[in-house]
mmCIF file of C-alpha atoms and ligand atoms in Angstrom:
data_model
loop_
_atom_site.group_PDB
_atom_site.id
_atom_site.type_symbol
_atom_site.label_atom_id
_atom_site.label_comp_id
_atom_site.label_asym_id
_atom_site.label_seq_id
_atom_site.Cartn_x
_atom_site.Cartn_y
_atom_site.Cartn_z
ATOM 1 C CA UNK A 1 -67.361 117.938 22.888
ATOM 2 C CA UNK A 2 -65.401 117.888 19.300
ATOM 3 C CA UNK A 3 -66.503 115.413 17.320
ATOM 4 C CA UNK A 4 -63.359 113.506 17.407
ATOM 5 C CA UNK A 5 -63.560 113.090 20.911
ATOM 6 C CA UNK A 6 -66.751 111.341 20.647
ATOM 7 C CA UNK A 7 -66.805 107.202 20.891
ATOM 8 C CA UNK A 8 -68.352 105.736 17.636
ATOM 9 C CA UNK A 9 -70.451 106.895 14.980
ATOM 10 C CA UNK A 10 -72.764 110.325 15.460
ATOM 11 C CA UNK A 11 -76.178 109.335 16.840
ATOM 12 C CA UNK A 12 -78.238 110.596 14.048
ATOM 13 C CA UNK A 13 -76.795 107.618 12.242
ATOM 14 C CA UNK A 14 -78.483 105.318 13.843
ATOM 15 C CA UNK A 15 -81.561 107.370 14.658
ATOM 16 C CA UNK A 16 -83.502 107.165 11.462
ATOM 17 C CA UNK A 17 -85.116 103.521 11.426
ATOM 18 C CA UNK A 18 -85.818 103.895 15.276
ATOM 19 C CA UNK A 19 -87.860 107.027 14.780
ATOM 20 C CA UNK A 20 -89.921 105.968 11.841
ATOM 21 C CA UNK A 21 -90.681 102.658 13.272
ATOM 22 C CA UNK A 22 -91.821 104.884 16.543
ATOM 23 C CA UNK A 23 -93.898 107.298 14.248
ATOM 24 C CA UNK A 24 -95.308 103.637 12.535
ATOM 25 C CA UNK A 25 -95.789 102.182 15.946
ATOM 26 C CA UNK A 26 -98.313 105.087 17.223
ATOM 27 C CA UNK A 27 -101.955 104.024 18.483
ATOM 28 C CA UNK A 28 -104.739 105.831 17.314
ATOM 29 C CA UNK A 29 -106.264 108.393 19.389
ATOM 30 C CA UNK A 30 -109.546 108.196 21.075
ATOM 31 C CA UNK A 31 -111.417 111.449 20.871
ATOM 32 C CA UNK A 32 -114.535 110.349 22.864
ATOM 33 C CA UNK A 33 -113.420 112.478 25.902
ATOM 34 C CA UNK A 34 -112.531 115.188 23.954
ATOM 35 C CA UNK A 35 -116.103 115.630 22.789
ATOM 36 C CA UNK A 36 -117.497 115.373 26.280
ATOM 37 C CA UNK A 37 -115.379 118.154 27.183
ATOM 38 C CA UNK A 38 -116.950 120.099 24.457
ATOM 39 C CA UNK A 39 -120.460 119.192 25.432
ATOM 40 C CA UNK A 40 -119.922 120.094 29.091
ATOM 41 C CA UNK A 41 -118.096 123.345 28.179
ATOM 42 C CA UNK A 42 -120.944 124.415 25.841
ATOM 43 C CA UNK A 43 -124.258 123.214 28.226
ATOM 44 C CA UNK A 44 -124.870 127.064 28.867
ATOM 45 C CA UNK A 45 -124.138 128.386 25.905
ATOM 46 C CA UNK A 46 -126.230 126.813 22.951
ATOM 47 C CA UNK A 47 -128.266 123.678 22.073
ATOM 48 C CA UNK A 48 -126.682 122.986 18.909
ATOM 49 C CA UNK A 49 -123.015 123.802 17.787
ATOM 50 C CA UNK A 50 -121.589 123.610 14.357
ATOM 51 C CA UNK A 51 -117.958 123.489 14.374
ATOM 52 C CA UNK A 52 -116.700 123.902 10.867
ATOM 53 C CA UNK A 53 -112.849 124.683 11.077
ATOM 54 C CA UNK A 54 -110.845 121.911 10.231
ATOM 55 C CA UNK A 55 -108.332 121.627 12.918
ATOM 56 C CA UNK A 56 -111.390 121.424 15.328
ATOM 57 C CA UNK A 57 -113.062 118.918 13.812
ATOM 58 C CA UNK A 58 -110.121 116.634 13.458
ATOM 59 C CA UNK A 59 -108.864 116.924 17.434
ATOM 60 C CA UNK A 60 -112.857 116.121 17.855
ATOM 61 C CA UNK A 61 -113.409 113.454 15.477
ATOM 62 C CA UNK A 62 -110.178 112.256 13.823
ATOM 63 C CA UNK A 63 -111.638 113.332 10.605
ATOM 64 C CA UNK A 64 -109.045 115.183 8.067
ATOM 65 C CA UNK A 65 -110.863 115.981 5.120
ATOM 66 C CA UNK A 66 -110.632 119.387 3.475
ATOM 67 C CA UNK A 67 -114.352 120.394 3.444
ATOM 68 C CA UNK A 68 -116.579 119.070 6.677
ATOM 69 C CA UNK A 69 -118.745 120.190 9.306
ATOM 70 C CA UNK A 70 -119.835 118.804 12.514
ATOM 71 C CA UNK A 71 -122.950 119.416 14.230
ATOM 72 C CA UNK A 72 -122.764 118.466 18.147
ATOM 73 C CA UNK A 73 -125.498 118.327 20.703
ATOM 74 C CA UNK A 74 -126.033 116.896 24.101
ATOM 75 C CA UNK A 75 -127.310 113.888 22.276
ATOM 76 C CA UNK A 76 -126.465 113.873 18.783
ATOM 77 C CA UNK A 77 -123.186 114.029 16.982
ATOM 78 C CA UNK A 78 -123.472 114.647 12.906
ATOM 79 C CA UNK A 79 -120.485 115.075 10.833
ATOM 80 C CA UNK A 80 -121.385 116.274 7.028
ATOM 81 C CA UNK A 81 -118.766 116.198 4.358
ATOM 82 C CA UNK A 82 -118.900 115.387 0.417
ATOM 83 C CA UNK A 83 -118.679 112.809 -1.644
ATOM 84 C CA UNK A 84 -114.613 112.462 -1.799
ATOM 85 C CA UNK A 85 -114.668 112.207 1.811
ATOM 86 C CA UNK A 86 -117.349 109.106 2.771
ATOM 87 C CA UNK A 87 -114.834 106.020 3.155
ATOM 88 C CA UNK A 88 -111.951 108.223 4.666
ATOM 89 C CA UNK A 89 -114.943 109.471 7.182
ATOM 90 C CA UNK A 90 -116.231 106.427 8.416
ATOM 91 C CA UNK A 91 -112.712 104.607 8.927
ATOM 92 C CA UNK A 92 -111.453 107.845 10.681
ATOM 93 C CA UNK A 93 -114.369 108.433 12.828
ATOM 94 C CA UNK A 94 -113.799 104.472 13.810
ATOM 95 C CA UNK A 95 -110.164 105.047 14.858
ATOM 96 C CA UNK A 96 -111.037 107.911 16.807
ATOM 97 C CA UNK A 97 -113.676 105.677 18.782
ATOM 98 C CA UNK A 98 -116.587 107.925 17.874
ATOM 99 C CA UNK A 99 -119.963 107.004 16.743
ATOM 100 C CA UNK A 100 -121.344 110.031 14.353
ATOM 101 C CA UNK A 101 -124.094 110.022 11.659
ATOM 102 C CA UNK A 102 -122.377 110.785 8.842
ATOM 103 C CA UNK A 103 -124.534 112.998 6.093
ATOM 104 C CA UNK A 104 -122.870 112.825 2.717
ATOM 105 C CA UNK A 105 -123.855 116.160 0.374
ATOM 106 C CA UNK A 106 -122.213 118.937 -1.648
ATOM 107 C CA UNK A 107 -124.535 121.465 0.780
ATOM 108 C CA UNK A 108 -122.801 120.982 3.910
ATOM 109 C CA UNK A 109 -125.397 123.031 5.711
ATOM 110 C CA UNK A 110 -128.431 121.963 4.051
ATOM 111 C CA UNK A 111 -128.021 118.713 4.734
ATOM 112 C CA UNK A 112 -127.979 119.570 8.699
ATOM 113 C CA UNK A 113 -130.464 121.854 8.537
ATOM 114 C CA UNK A 114 -133.021 120.040 10.360
ATOM 115 C CA UNK A 115 -131.348 120.054 13.524
ATOM 116 C CA UNK A 116 -130.543 123.613 13.503
ATOM 117 C CA UNK A 117 -134.085 124.995 13.732
ATOM 118 C CA UNK A 118 -135.827 126.590 16.622
ATOM 119 C CA UNK A 119 -132.642 126.054 18.339
ATOM 120 C CA UNK A 120 -129.828 128.477 19.808
ATOM 121 C CA UNK A 121 -126.941 127.518 17.298
ATOM 122 C CA UNK A 122 -123.690 128.070 18.345
ATOM 123 C CA UNK A 123 -121.407 128.985 15.455
ATOM 124 C CA UNK A 124 -117.726 129.583 15.302
ATOM 125 C CA UNK A 125 -117.579 133.089 14.205
ATOM 126 C CA UNK A 126 -113.781 133.687 13.513
ATOM 127 C CA UNK A 127 -114.152 131.023 10.979
ATOM 128 C CA UNK A 128 -117.031 130.589 9.343
ATOM 129 C CA UNK A 129 -117.691 132.772 6.401
ATOM 130 C CA UNK A 130 -120.118 135.705 5.993
ATOM 131 C CA UNK A 131 -122.037 133.410 3.714
ATOM 132 C CA UNK A 132 -122.214 130.594 5.455
ATOM 133 C CA UNK A 133 -123.156 132.555 8.411
ATOM 134 C CA UNK A 134 -126.420 133.885 6.617
ATOM 135 C CA UNK A 135 -127.382 130.490 5.609
ATOM 136 C CA UNK A 136 -127.387 129.014 9.304
ATOM 137 C CA UNK A 137 -129.145 132.323 10.285
ATOM 138 C CA UNK A 138 -131.825 131.779 7.222
ATOM 139 C CA UNK A 139 -132.321 128.171 8.726
ATOM 140 C CA UNK A 140 -132.903 128.663 12.412
ATOM 141 C CA UNK A 141 -136.457 130.450 11.885
ATOM 142 C CA UNK A 142 -137.863 130.702 15.286
ATOM 143 C CA UNK A 143 -134.375 130.283 17.199
ATOM 144 C CA UNK A 144 -130.849 132.165 17.417
ATOM 145 C CA UNK A 145 -127.570 132.181 16.267
ATOM 146 C CA UNK A 146 -124.691 132.745 18.906
ATOM 147 C CA UNK A 147 -120.875 132.759 18.603
ATOM 148 C CA UNK A 148 -119.414 130.242 20.831
ATOM 149 C CA UNK A 149 -115.658 131.774 20.624
ATOM 150 C CA UNK A 150 -112.495 129.962 20.236
ATOM 151 C CA UNK A 151 -114.312 127.212 22.580
ATOM 152 C CA UNK A 152 -112.400 124.316 20.958
ATOM 153 C CA UNK A 153 -109.124 126.156 20.876
ATOM 154 C CA UNK A 154 -109.128 126.611 24.363
ATOM 155 C CA UNK A 155 -109.519 122.727 25.341
ATOM 156 C CA UNK A 156 -106.990 122.083 22.423
ATOM 157 C CA UNK A 157 -104.529 123.919 24.485
ATOM 158 C CA UNK A 158 -103.746 120.973 27.046
ATOM 159 C CA UNK A 159 -102.373 118.086 25.311
ATOM 160 C CA UNK A 160 -103.403 114.137 26.218
ATOM 161 C CA UNK A 161 -100.881 111.497 26.104
ATOM 162 C CA UNK A 162 -101.287 110.708 22.529
ATOM 163 C CA UNK A 163 -101.172 114.130 21.243
ATOM 164 C CA UNK A 164 -97.600 114.422 23.416
ATOM 165 C CA UNK A 165 -96.381 111.203 22.161
ATOM 166 C CA UNK A 166 -96.828 112.586 18.475
ATOM 167 C CA UNK A 167 -95.203 115.764 19.629
ATOM 168 C CA UNK A 168 -92.376 114.405 21.345
ATOM 169 C CA UNK A 169 -91.693 112.297 18.060
ATOM 170 C CA UNK A 170 -92.135 115.267 15.997
ATOM 171 C CA UNK A 171 -89.613 117.073 17.951
ATOM 172 C CA UNK A 172 -87.205 114.545 18.451
ATOM 173 C CA UNK A 173 -87.410 114.478 14.510
ATOM 174 C CA UNK A 174 -86.407 117.949 14.448
ATOM 175 C CA UNK A 175 -83.361 117.350 16.706
ATOM 176 C CA UNK A 176 -82.098 114.499 14.725
ATOM 177 C CA UNK A 177 -82.531 115.973 10.928
ATOM 178 C CA UNK A 178 -80.836 119.209 12.347
ATOM 179 C CA UNK A 179 -77.476 117.170 13.714
ATOM 180 C CA UNK A 180 -77.469 115.480 10.405
ATOM 181 C CA UNK A 181 -77.468 118.195 8.120
ATOM 182 C CA UNK A 182 -75.393 120.941 10.130
ATOM 183 C CA UNK A 183 -72.504 117.628 9.879
ATOM 184 C CA UNK A 184 -73.147 117.750 5.988
ATOM 185 C CA UNK A 185 -72.746 121.527 6.344
ATOM 186 C CA UNK A 186 -69.235 121.569 8.089
ATOM 187 C CA UNK A 187 -68.315 119.442 4.860
ATOM 188 C CA UNK A 188 -69.363 121.946 2.640
ATOM 189 C CA UNK A 189 -72.334 120.513 1.226
ATOM 190 C CA UNK A 190 -75.425 122.656 1.456
ATOM 191 C CA UNK A 191 -74.256 126.275 0.708
ATOM 192 C CA UNK A 192 -77.485 127.945 -0.062
ATOM 193 C CA UNK A 193 -80.243 128.760 2.052
ATOM 194 C CA UNK A 194 -82.354 126.669 -0.432
ATOM 195 C CA UNK A 195 -79.928 123.798 -0.398
ATOM 196 C CA UNK A 196 -80.417 123.610 3.440
ATOM 197 C CA UNK A 197 -83.879 123.859 3.564
ATOM 198 C CA UNK A 198 -84.325 120.960 1.224
ATOM 199 C CA UNK A 199 -81.882 118.560 3.035
ATOM 200 C CA UNK A 200 -83.606 119.629 6.674
ATOM 201 C CA UNK A 201 -87.151 118.588 4.975
ATOM 202 C CA UNK A 202 -85.480 115.302 3.395
ATOM 203 C CA UNK A 203 -83.780 114.655 6.466
ATOM 204 C CA UNK A 204 -87.401 114.900 8.304
ATOM 205 C CA UNK A 205 -89.119 112.879 5.659
ATOM 206 C CA UNK A 206 -86.544 110.011 5.722
ATOM 207 C CA UNK A 207 -87.378 110.275 9.898
ATOM 208 C CA UNK A 208 -91.139 109.195 9.418
ATOM 209 C CA UNK A 209 -92.522 112.976 9.166
ATOM 210 C CA UNK A 210 -95.231 113.337 7.146
ATOM 211 C CA UNK A 211 -94.260 116.654 6.586
ATOM 212 C CA UNK A 212 -92.637 119.625 7.588
ATOM 213 C CA UNK A 213 -94.930 121.734 10.384
ATOM 214 C CA UNK A 214 -94.298 125.086 8.337
ATOM 215 C CA UNK A 215 -91.969 125.957 5.626
ATOM 216 C CA UNK A 216 -88.778 125.803 6.934
ATOM 217 C CA UNK A 217 -86.798 128.898 7.731
ATOM 218 C CA UNK A 218 -83.002 129.042 6.464
ATOM 219 C CA UNK A 219 -81.963 132.859 6.619
ATOM 220 C CA UNK A 220 -78.536 134.050 6.549
ATOM 221 C CA UNK A 221 -76.653 137.468 6.522
ATOM 222 C CA UNK A 222 -78.924 140.048 6.236
ATOM 223 C CA UNK A 223 -81.822 137.849 5.326
ATOM 224 C CA UNK A 224 -81.807 136.667 9.127
ATOM 225 C CA UNK A 225 -82.945 140.309 10.281
ATOM 226 C CA UNK A 226 -86.159 138.944 8.738
ATOM 227 C CA UNK A 227 -87.901 136.668 11.330
ATOM 228 C CA UNK A 228 -89.908 134.782 8.594
ATOM 229 C CA UNK A 229 -87.502 135.224 5.870
ATOM 230 C CA UNK A 230 -88.267 132.502 2.888
ATOM 231 C CA UNK A 231 -85.156 130.525 2.181
ATOM 232 C CA UNK A 232 -83.202 132.068 -1.294
ATOM 233 C CA UNK A 233 -80.401 131.297 -3.336
ATOM 234 C CA UNK A 234 -78.075 133.120 -1.497
ATOM 235 C CA UNK A 235 -74.689 131.457 -0.572
ATOM 236 C CA UNK A 236 -73.819 131.916 2.989
ATOM 237 C CA UNK A 237 -70.318 133.238 4.078
ATOM 238 C CA UNK A 238 -67.637 133.339 6.941
ATOM 239 C CA UNK A 239 -69.275 136.608 9.147
ATOM 240 C CA UNK A 240 -73.005 135.969 8.399
ATOM 241 C CA UNK A 241 -75.523 135.040 11.315
ATOM 242 C CA UNK A 242 -77.493 131.842 10.178
ATOM 243 C CA UNK A 243 -81.295 131.278 11.598
ATOM 244 C CA UNK A 244 -82.311 128.076 11.290
ATOM 245 C CA UNK A 245 -86.148 127.507 12.158
ATOM 246 C CA UNK A 246 -88.081 123.932 11.565
ATOM 247 C CA UNK A 247 -90.483 121.559 12.565
ATOM 248 C CA UNK A 248 -91.671 118.320 11.671
ATOM 249 C CA UNK A 249 -95.148 117.038 11.619
ATOM 250 C CA UNK A 250 -95.860 113.991 12.755
ATOM 251 C CA UNK A 251 -99.987 112.571 12.475
ATOM 252 C CA UNK A 252 -100.818 116.152 12.455
ATOM 253 C CA UNK A 253 -98.542 117.536 15.360
ATOM 254 C CA UNK A 254 -96.130 119.606 14.326
ATOM 255 C CA UNK A 255 -93.053 120.497 16.248
ATOM 256 C CA UNK A 256 -91.001 123.935 16.275
ATOM 257 C CA UNK A 257 -87.558 124.641 16.661
ATOM 258 C CA UNK A 258 -84.970 127.565 16.142
ATOM 259 C CA UNK A 259 -81.060 127.630 16.337
ATOM 260 C CA UNK A 260 -78.775 130.294 15.248
ATOM 261 C CA UNK A 261 -75.211 129.975 13.808
ATOM 262 C CA UNK A 262 -72.188 131.986 13.711
ATOM 263 C CA UNK A 263 -70.955 130.930 10.458
ATOM 264 C CA UNK A 264 -67.177 130.804 10.464
ATOM 265 C CA UNK A 265 -67.224 132.345 14.120
ATOM 266 C CA UNK A 266 -68.664 135.613 15.575
ATOM 267 C CA UNK A 267 -68.022 138.948 15.388
ATOM 268 C CA UNK A 268 -68.056 141.171 18.562
ATOM 269 C CA UNK A 269 -71.581 142.274 17.604
ATOM 270 C CA UNK A 270 -73.028 139.277 16.564
ATOM 271 C CA UNK A 271 -71.634 137.612 19.510
ATOM 272 C CA UNK A 272 -73.439 140.465 21.858
ATOM 273 C CA UNK A 273 -76.383 139.514 20.003
ATOM 274 C CA UNK A 274 -76.106 135.909 20.371
ATOM 275 C CA UNK A 275 -75.607 135.688 23.895
ATOM 276 C CA UNK A 276 -78.234 138.199 24.698
ATOM 277 C CA UNK A 277 -80.871 136.030 23.169
ATOM 278 C CA UNK A 278 -79.288 133.115 24.563
ATOM 279 C CA UNK A 279 -79.566 134.106 28.059
ATOM 280 C CA UNK A 280 -82.944 135.315 27.146
ATOM 281 C CA UNK A 281 -84.392 132.451 25.928
ATOM 282 C CA UNK A 282 -83.059 130.427 29.061
ATOM 283 C CA UNK A 283 -84.884 132.671 31.257
ATOM 284 C CA UNK A 284 -87.941 132.350 29.580
ATOM 285 C CA UNK A 285 -87.955 128.523 29.213
ATOM 286 C CA UNK A 286 -87.175 128.483 33.245
ATOM 287 C CA UNK A 287 -90.004 130.325 34.240
ATOM 288 C CA UNK A 288 -92.185 128.025 32.470
ATOM 289 C CA UNK A 289 -94.520 126.409 35.098
ATOM 290 C CA UNK A 290 -98.319 125.707 35.395
ATOM 291 C CA UNK A 291 -100.172 128.932 36.987
ATOM 292 C CA UNK A 292 -97.572 131.190 35.594
ATOM 293 C CA UNK A 293 -99.192 133.859 33.591
ATOM 294 C CA UNK A 294 -98.040 133.602 29.634
ATOM 295 C CA UNK A 295 -97.864 137.519 29.790
ATOM 296 C CA UNK A 296 -94.761 137.118 32.580
ATOM 297 C CA UNK A 297 -92.449 134.846 30.556
ATOM 298 C CA UNK A 298 -92.957 137.251 27.714
ATOM 299 C CA UNK A 299 -92.184 140.129 30.276
ATOM 300 C CA UNK A 300 -89.465 138.105 31.515
ATOM 301 C CA UNK A 301 -87.618 137.393 27.993
ATOM 302 C CA UNK A 302 -87.897 141.258 26.970
ATOM 303 C CA UNK A 303 -86.561 142.327 30.188
ATOM 304 C CA UNK A 304 -83.151 140.014 29.632
ATOM 305 C CA UNK A 305 -83.152 141.874 26.161
ATOM 306 C CA UNK A 306 -83.803 145.101 27.661
ATOM 307 C CA UNK A 307 -81.023 144.979 30.057
ATOM 308 C CA UNK A 308 -78.659 144.158 26.862
ATOM 309 C CA UNK A 309 -79.732 147.395 25.480
ATOM 310 C CA UNK A 310 -81.367 145.209 22.456
ATOM 311 C CA UNK A 311 -85.134 144.948 23.409
ATOM 312 C CA UNK A 312 -85.985 147.524 20.679
ATOM 313 C CA UNK A 313 -84.651 144.564 18.215
ATOM 314 C CA UNK A 314 -87.176 142.246 19.617
ATOM 315 C CA UNK A 315 -90.527 142.886 17.089
ATOM 316 C CA UNK A 316 -92.933 139.725 17.998
ATOM 317 C CA UNK A 317 -94.047 138.015 20.924
ATOM 318 C CA UNK A 318 -92.133 135.265 22.910
ATOM 319 C CA UNK A 319 -94.237 132.077 22.068
ATOM 320 C CA UNK A 320 -96.836 129.938 21.325
ATOM 321 C CA UNK A 321 -98.400 126.573 21.863
ATOM 322 C CA UNK A 322 -97.892 124.056 19.160
ATOM 323 C CA UNK A 323 -100.272 120.989 18.140
ATOM 324 C CA UNK A 324 -102.692 120.210 15.242
ATOM 325 C CA UNK A 325 -101.889 124.255 14.221
ATOM 326 C CA UNK A 326 -98.181 125.511 14.433
ATOM 327 C CA UNK A 327 -99.532 128.681 15.998
ATOM 328 C CA UNK A 328 -102.252 128.402 18.415
ATOM 329 C CA UNK A 329 -103.233 129.060 22.013
ATOM 330 C CA UNK A 330 -101.785 130.185 24.422
ATOM 331 C CA UNK A 331 -99.827 132.468 23.148
ATOM 332 C CA UNK A 332 -96.905 133.905 24.791
ATOM 333 C CA UNK A 333 -97.248 137.858 24.357
ATOM 334 C CA UNK A 334 -97.719 141.202 26.347
ATOM 335 C CA UNK A 335 -101.808 141.211 25.188
ATOM 336 C CA UNK A 336 -102.635 137.642 26.372
ATOM 337 C CA UNK A 337 -104.235 136.669 29.901
ATOM 338 C CA UNK A 338 -103.809 132.806 29.808
ATOM 339 C CA UNK A 339 -101.964 131.178 32.001
ATOM 340 C CA UNK A 340 -100.040 128.039 31.596
ATOM 341 C CA UNK A 341 -101.253 125.088 32.549
ATOM 342 C CA UNK A 342 -100.040 121.377 33.084
ATOM 343 C CA UNK A 343 -100.098 119.628 29.546
ATOM 344 C CA UNK A 344 -99.561 122.873 27.495
ATOM 345 C CA UNK A 345 -96.970 122.447 25.366
ATOM 346 C CA UNK A 346 -95.532 125.985 24.293
ATOM 347 C CA UNK A 347 -92.545 127.642 22.354
ATOM 348 C CA UNK A 348 -89.892 130.012 23.926
ATOM 349 C CA UNK A 349 -88.425 132.049 21.172
ATOM 350 C CA UNK A 350 -87.294 135.384 21.713
ATOM 351 C CA UNK A 351 -84.964 137.014 18.984
ATOM 352 C CA UNK A 352 -83.430 139.822 17.721
ATOM 353 C CA UNK A 353 -83.115 141.423 14.114
ATOM 354 C CA UNK A 354 -80.663 144.425 13.320
ATOM 355 C CA UNK A 355 -81.654 145.691 9.771
ATOM 356 C CA UNK A 356 -78.709 145.015 7.660
ATOM 357 C CA UNK A 357 -76.484 143.121 10.164
ATOM 358 C CA UNK A 358 -78.501 139.931 11.005
ATOM 359 C CA UNK A 359 -80.651 138.138 13.580
ATOM 360 C CA UNK A 360 -80.643 135.766 16.347
ATOM 361 C CA UNK A 361 -83.561 133.654 17.582
ATOM 362 C CA UNK A 362 -83.650 130.528 19.678
ATOM 363 C CA UNK A 363 -86.378 128.090 20.264
ATOM 364 C CA UNK A 364 -87.278 125.477 22.034
ATOM 365 C CA UNK A 365 -90.629 123.308 22.432
ATOM 366 C CA UNK A 366 -91.157 123.277 26.123
ATOM 367 C CA UNK A 367 -93.808 120.775 27.691
ATOM 368 C CA UNK A 368 -95.537 122.220 30.751
ATOM 369 C CA UNK A 369 -95.007 119.446 33.752
ATOM 370 C CA UNK A 370 -96.510 119.033 36.944
ATOM 371 C CA UNK A 371 -93.127 120.291 38.566
ATOM 372 C CA UNK A 372 -91.936 122.683 35.843
ATOM 373 C CA UNK A 373 -91.553 121.979 32.522
ATOM 374 C CA UNK A 374 -89.674 119.844 30.220
ATOM 375 C CA UNK A 375 -87.763 120.644 26.758
ATOM 376 C CA UNK A 376 -89.183 118.826 23.522
ATOM 377 C CA UNK A 377 -86.533 120.018 21.437
ATOM 378 C CA UNK A 378 -82.998 119.220 22.621
ATOM 379 C CA UNK A 379 -80.688 119.876 19.557
ATOM 380 C CA UNK A 380 -77.408 121.411 21.500
ATOM 381 C CA UNK A 381 -77.192 125.335 21.315
ATOM 382 C CA UNK A 382 -73.673 125.297 19.403
ATOM 383 C CA UNK A 383 -73.342 128.496 17.513
ATOM 384 C CA UNK A 384 -70.215 128.539 16.164
ATOM 385 C CA UNK A 385 -70.251 126.913 12.841
ATOM 386 C CA UNK A 386 -67.282 126.198 11.157
ATOM 387 C CA UNK A 387 -66.579 126.638 7.340
HETATM 388 ZN ZN1 ZN B 1 -90.268 128.021 15.317
HETATM 389 ZN ZN1 ZN B 2 -92.878 129.179 16.954
#
């Protein structure tokens, strides 16, 4: 509906304070259930696990320091970090409801070494450095070292109510921020890609986002043919395709949404691209449900683009989980053997990218529910941008 027919001022004018208040009112999350889930996953794998990937440490304990490791055994929980994070560790563990022994030392592994001797020690082989692995190997003496795989990442796929509250707010902040910036765009402001990116990030911060969830992508004209283009000083003009991929971060949790636009209107070619991606994305979202293979969603988005003769220009996976990391499991691609489950939050984001012409991508963050799915990003897909 054209804005002149709506009654009253636009929604985004009112929602800034409301969103900021909602962020401030978030309750702390207890992570004790997550720790219990990890312990039960590790029962047959190792005696003691060393978790050193920061996003996994945060998910398990609430601790957000950049330097730390966690030792988990059936009976003990130890967090090692350095002097910079002593106070922070104590207060973050308390607000996550976690009782842990905190060890402060620059030698993170040395300070926990007594717990690694003569045991079967599980390591995050995909994250620990070769040097640190060697250090632990030297400490275990009569014990052994085994990889635990991405067991914590596997548990992180399912979002609990506290995580969903953060993701939903992050999505609403992105929705509202895009609405505000597009309304200014129509007035002729934000004419370069970089201007638009800065305006979006400012709008998200004004609504309570602590950060962007990844560097905002604003790509126009031929730049839009690059899926991960960086905003440039290019001035947008009529006839361009424009891809905006953005997300807000709320208490560590990031949203992810892409909208594509035809600046000043479509050409026959850009309209064909847009409609095909729109149909592909809608078909993919429709399929998202508990029990569905993540690869099936990818095959569905590809098959629509194939029918339109554009599948050769679809050069990435269909989507990914979101949470503490902007790209986390499950991955919706041809190589995955993941199955979607209730409580997962995934993106569905097919795109086509034709060199020198431009690109179109449409992306929503979608929650898998008991009876299907619910979109968490809801900005309208209104592609024609008047200039
Ligand atoms: Zn995205
Ligand atoms: Zn994405």
